[in-house]
mmCIF file of C-alpha atoms and ligand atoms in Angstrom:
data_model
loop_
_atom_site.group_PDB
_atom_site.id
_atom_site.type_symbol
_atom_site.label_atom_id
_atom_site.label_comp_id
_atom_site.label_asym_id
_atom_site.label_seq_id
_atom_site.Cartn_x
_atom_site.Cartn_y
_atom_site.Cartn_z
ATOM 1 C CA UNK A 1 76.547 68.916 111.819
ATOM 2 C CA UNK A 2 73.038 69.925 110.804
ATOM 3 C CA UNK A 3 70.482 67.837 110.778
ATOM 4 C CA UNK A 4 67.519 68.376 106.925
ATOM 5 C CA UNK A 5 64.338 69.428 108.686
ATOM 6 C CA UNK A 6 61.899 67.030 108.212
ATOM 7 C CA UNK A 7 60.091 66.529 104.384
ATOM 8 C CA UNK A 8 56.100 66.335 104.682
ATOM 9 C CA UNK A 9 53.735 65.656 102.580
ATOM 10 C CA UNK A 10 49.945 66.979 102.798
ATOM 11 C CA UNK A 11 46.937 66.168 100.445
ATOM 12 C CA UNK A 12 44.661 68.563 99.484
ATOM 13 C CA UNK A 13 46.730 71.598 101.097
ATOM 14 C CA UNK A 14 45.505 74.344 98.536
ATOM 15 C CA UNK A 15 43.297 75.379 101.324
ATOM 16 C CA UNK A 16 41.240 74.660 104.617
ATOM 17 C CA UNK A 17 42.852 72.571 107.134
ATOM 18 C CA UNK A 18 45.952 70.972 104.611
ATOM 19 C CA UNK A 19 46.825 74.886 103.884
ATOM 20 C CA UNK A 20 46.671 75.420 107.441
ATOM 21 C CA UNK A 21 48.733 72.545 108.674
ATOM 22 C CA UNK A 22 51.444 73.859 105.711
ATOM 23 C CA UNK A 23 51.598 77.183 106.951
ATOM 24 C CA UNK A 24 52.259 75.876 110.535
ATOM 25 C CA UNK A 25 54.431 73.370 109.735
ATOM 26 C CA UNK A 26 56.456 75.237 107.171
ATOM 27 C CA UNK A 27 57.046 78.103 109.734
ATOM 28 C CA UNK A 28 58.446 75.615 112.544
ATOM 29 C CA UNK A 29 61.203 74.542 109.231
ATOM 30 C CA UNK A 30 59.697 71.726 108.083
ATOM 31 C CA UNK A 31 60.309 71.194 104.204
ATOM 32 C CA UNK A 32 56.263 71.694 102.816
ATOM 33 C CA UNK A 33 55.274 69.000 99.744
ATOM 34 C CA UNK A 34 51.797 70.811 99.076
ATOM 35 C CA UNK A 35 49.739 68.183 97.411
ATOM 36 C CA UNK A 36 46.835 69.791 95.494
ATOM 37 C CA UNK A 37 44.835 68.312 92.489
ATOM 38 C CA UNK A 38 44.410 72.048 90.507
ATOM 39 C CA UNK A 39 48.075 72.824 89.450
ATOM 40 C CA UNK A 40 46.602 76.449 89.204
ATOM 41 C CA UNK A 41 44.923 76.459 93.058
ATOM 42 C CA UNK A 42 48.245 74.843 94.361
ATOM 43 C CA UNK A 43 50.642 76.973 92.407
ATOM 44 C CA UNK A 44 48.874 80.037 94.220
ATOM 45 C CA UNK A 45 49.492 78.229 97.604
ATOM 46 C CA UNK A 46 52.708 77.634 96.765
ATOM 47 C CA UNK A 47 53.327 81.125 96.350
ATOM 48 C CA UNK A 48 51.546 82.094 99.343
ATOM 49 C CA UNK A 49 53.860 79.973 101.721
ATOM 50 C CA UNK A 50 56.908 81.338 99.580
ATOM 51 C CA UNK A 51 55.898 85.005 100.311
ATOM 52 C CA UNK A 52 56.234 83.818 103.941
ATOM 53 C CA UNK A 53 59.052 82.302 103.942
ATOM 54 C CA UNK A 54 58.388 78.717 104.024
ATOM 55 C CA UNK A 55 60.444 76.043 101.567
ATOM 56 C CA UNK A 56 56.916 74.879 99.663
ATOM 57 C CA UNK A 57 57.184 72.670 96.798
ATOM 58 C CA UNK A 58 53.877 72.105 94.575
ATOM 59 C CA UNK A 59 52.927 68.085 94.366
ATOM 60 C CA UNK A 60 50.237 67.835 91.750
ATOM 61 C CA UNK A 61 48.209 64.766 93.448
ATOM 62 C CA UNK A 62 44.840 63.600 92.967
ATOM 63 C CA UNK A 63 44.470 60.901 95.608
ATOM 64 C CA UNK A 64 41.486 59.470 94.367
ATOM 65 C CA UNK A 65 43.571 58.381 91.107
ATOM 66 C CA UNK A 66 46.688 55.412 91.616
ATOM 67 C CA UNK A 67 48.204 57.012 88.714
ATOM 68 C CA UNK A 68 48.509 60.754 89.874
ATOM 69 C CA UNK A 69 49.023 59.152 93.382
ATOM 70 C CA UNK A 70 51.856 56.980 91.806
ATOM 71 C CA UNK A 71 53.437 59.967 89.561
ATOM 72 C CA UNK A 72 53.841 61.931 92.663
ATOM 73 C CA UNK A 73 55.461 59.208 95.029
ATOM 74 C CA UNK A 74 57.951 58.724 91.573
ATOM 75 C CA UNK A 75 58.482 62.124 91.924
ATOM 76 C CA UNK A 76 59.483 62.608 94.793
ATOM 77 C CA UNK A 77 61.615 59.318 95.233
ATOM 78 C CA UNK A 78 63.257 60.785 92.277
ATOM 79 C CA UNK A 79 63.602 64.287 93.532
ATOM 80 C CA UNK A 80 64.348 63.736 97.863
ATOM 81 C CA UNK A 81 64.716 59.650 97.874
ATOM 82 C CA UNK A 82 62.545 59.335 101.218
ATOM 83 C CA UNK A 83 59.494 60.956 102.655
ATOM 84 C CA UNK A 84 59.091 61.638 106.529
ATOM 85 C CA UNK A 85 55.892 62.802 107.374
ATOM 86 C CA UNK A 86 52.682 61.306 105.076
ATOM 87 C CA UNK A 87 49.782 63.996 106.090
ATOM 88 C CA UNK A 88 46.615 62.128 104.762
ATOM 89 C CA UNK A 89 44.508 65.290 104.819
ATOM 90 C CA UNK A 90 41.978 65.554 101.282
ATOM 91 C CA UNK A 91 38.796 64.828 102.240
ATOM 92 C CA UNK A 92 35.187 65.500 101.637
ATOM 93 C CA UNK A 93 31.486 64.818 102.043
ATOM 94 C CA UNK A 94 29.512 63.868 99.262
ATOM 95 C CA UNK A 95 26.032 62.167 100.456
ATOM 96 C CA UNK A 96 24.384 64.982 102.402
ATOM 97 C CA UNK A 97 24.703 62.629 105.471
ATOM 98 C CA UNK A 98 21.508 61.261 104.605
ATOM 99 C CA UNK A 99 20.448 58.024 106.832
ATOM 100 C CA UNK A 100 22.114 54.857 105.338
ATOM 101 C CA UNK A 101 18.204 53.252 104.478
ATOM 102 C CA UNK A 102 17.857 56.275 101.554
ATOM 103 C CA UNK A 103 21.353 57.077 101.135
ATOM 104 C CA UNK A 104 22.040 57.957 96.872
ATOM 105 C CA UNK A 105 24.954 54.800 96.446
ATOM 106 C CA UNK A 106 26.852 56.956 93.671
ATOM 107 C CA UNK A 107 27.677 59.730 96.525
ATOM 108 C CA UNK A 108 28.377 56.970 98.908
ATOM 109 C CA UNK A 109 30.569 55.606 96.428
ATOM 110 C CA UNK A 110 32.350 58.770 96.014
ATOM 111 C CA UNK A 111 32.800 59.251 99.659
ATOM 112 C CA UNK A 112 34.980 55.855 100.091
ATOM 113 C CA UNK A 113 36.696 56.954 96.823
ATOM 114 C CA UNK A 114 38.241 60.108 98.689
ATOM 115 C CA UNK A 115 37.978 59.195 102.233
ATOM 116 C CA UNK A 116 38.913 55.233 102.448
ATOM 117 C CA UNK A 117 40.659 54.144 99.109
ATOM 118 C CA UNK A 118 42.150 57.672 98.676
ATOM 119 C CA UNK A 119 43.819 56.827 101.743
ATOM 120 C CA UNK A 120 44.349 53.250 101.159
ATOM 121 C CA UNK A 121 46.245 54.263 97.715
ATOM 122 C CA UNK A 122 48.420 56.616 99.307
ATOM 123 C CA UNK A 123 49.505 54.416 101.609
ATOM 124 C CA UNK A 124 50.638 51.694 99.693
ATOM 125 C CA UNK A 125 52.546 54.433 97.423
ATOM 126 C CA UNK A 126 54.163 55.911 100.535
ATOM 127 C CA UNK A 127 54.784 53.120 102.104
ATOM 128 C CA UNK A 128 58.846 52.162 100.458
ATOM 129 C CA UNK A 129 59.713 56.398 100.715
ATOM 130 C CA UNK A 130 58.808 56.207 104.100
ATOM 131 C CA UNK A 131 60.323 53.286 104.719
ATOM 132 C CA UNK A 132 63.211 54.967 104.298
ATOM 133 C CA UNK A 133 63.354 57.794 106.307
ATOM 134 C CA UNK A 134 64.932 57.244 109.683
ATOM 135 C CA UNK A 135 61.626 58.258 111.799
ATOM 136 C CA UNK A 136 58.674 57.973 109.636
ATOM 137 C CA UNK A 137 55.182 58.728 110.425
ATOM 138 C CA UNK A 138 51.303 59.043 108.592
ATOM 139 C CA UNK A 139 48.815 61.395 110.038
ATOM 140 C CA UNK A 140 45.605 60.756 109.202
ATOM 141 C CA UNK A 141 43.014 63.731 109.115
ATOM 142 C CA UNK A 142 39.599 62.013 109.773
ATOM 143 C CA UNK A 143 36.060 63.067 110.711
ATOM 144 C CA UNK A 144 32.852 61.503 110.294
ATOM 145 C CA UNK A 145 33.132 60.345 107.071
ATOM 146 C CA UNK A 146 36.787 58.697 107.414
ATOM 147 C CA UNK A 147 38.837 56.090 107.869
HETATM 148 N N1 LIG B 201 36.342 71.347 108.561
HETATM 149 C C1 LIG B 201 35.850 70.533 109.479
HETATM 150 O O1 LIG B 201 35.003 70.911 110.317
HETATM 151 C C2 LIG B 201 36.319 69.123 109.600
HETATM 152 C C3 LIG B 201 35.900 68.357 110.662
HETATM 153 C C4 LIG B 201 36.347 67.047 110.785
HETATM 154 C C5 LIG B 201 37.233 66.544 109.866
HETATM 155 N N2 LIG B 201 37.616 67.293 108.808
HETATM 156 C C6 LIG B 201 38.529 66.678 107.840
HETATM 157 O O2 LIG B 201 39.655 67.530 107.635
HETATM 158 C C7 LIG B 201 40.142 67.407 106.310
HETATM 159 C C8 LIG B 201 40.221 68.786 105.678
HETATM 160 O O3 LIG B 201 38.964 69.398 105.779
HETATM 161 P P1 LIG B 201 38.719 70.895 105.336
HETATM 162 O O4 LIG B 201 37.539 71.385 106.104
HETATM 163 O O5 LIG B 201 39.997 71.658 105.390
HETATM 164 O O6 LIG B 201 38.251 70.678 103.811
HETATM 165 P P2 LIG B 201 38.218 71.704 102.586
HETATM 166 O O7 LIG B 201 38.425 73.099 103.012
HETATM 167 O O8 LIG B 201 36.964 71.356 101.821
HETATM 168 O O9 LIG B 201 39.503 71.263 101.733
HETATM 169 C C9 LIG B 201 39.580 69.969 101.208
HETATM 170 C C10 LIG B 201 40.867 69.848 100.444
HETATM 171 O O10 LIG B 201 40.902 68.517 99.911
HETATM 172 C C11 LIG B 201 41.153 68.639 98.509
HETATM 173 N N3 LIG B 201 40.629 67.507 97.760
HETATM 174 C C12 LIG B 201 39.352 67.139 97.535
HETATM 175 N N4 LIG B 201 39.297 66.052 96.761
HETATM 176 C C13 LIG B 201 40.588 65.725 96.486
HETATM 177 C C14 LIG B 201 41.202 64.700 95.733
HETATM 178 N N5 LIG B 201 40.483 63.788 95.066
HETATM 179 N N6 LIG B 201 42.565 64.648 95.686
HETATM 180 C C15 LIG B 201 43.300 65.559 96.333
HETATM 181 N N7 LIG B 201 42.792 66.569 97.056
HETATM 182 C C16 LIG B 201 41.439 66.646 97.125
HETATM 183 C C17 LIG B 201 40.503 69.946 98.101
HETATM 184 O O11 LIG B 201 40.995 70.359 96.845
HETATM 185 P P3 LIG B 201 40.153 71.378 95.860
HETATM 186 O O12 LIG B 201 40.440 72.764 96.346
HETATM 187 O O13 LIG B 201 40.700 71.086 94.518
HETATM 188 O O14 LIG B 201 38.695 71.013 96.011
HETATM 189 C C18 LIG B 201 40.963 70.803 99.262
HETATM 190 O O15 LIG B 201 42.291 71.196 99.087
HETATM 191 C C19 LIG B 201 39.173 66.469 105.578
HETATM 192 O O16 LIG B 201 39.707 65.162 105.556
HETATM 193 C C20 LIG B 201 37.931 66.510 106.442
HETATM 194 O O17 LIG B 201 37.167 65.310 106.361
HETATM 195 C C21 LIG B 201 37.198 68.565 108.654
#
């Protein structure tokens, strides 16, 4: 009997790291969701891990927006019916690093949109598809600026 290779999910995998982690993981078997929030960017990915081989699959996924992050966990509980690896990856810095006592509070505000509630949101999405796989995990990519 053989057993599906695992079905992972990675946000912001166009390029840097996500890409990176989809090009490894994809050549070890794994089935690649490539979340990326420019259809056009992530269609060219797509293609990119195709040319190599790798079973790639194009999420569009915004994770700063519940709705995009919603339409893609719909998706794909429509399309595989569980999830097995969540790769919380997308991530940015927006403030410069500048010391907390002069720090702008719009680019600090877009920092926790991406790096804490982007997280946050697709977690709770995630959550029931992963649920159902029978060994579930959620990497999460962090750094400085992170959760
Ligand atoms: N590189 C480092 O030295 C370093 C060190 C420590 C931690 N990290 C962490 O590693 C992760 C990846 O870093 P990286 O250097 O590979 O970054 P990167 O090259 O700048 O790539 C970031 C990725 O995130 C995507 N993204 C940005 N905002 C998004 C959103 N709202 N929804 C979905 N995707 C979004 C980008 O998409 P677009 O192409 O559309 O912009 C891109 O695909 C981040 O979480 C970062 O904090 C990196």
């Amino acid at each position: 009997m053989t057993t599906a290779q695992p079905l992972t999910l990675i946000t912001g995998a166009n390029r840097g790291m996500g890409f990176e982690i989809a090009k490894e993981l994809g050549a070890k078997g794994q089935r690649i969701l490539l979340g990326a929030r420019n259809a056009e960017k992530g269609t060219q990915a797509v293609e990119q891990l195709k040319q190599s081989g790798i079973d790639a699959t194009l999420i569009p996924l915004d994770v700063t927006d519940k709705q995009s992050v919603q339409a893609a966990a719909d998706r794909i509980a429509t399309d595989y019916g569980s999830l097995d690896i969540l790769i919380n990856n997308a991530g940015a810095v927006f403030d410069g690093r500048q010391q907390p006592s002069v720090v702008n509070t719009d680019q600090m505000r877009q920092d926790f949109d991406l790096n804490y509630f982007g997280v946050v949101y697709m977690c709770q999405a995630f959550l029931p598809l992963l649920k159902k796989a029978p060994k579930a995990k959620i990497i999460n990519v962090s750094s400085m600026m992170g959760p």
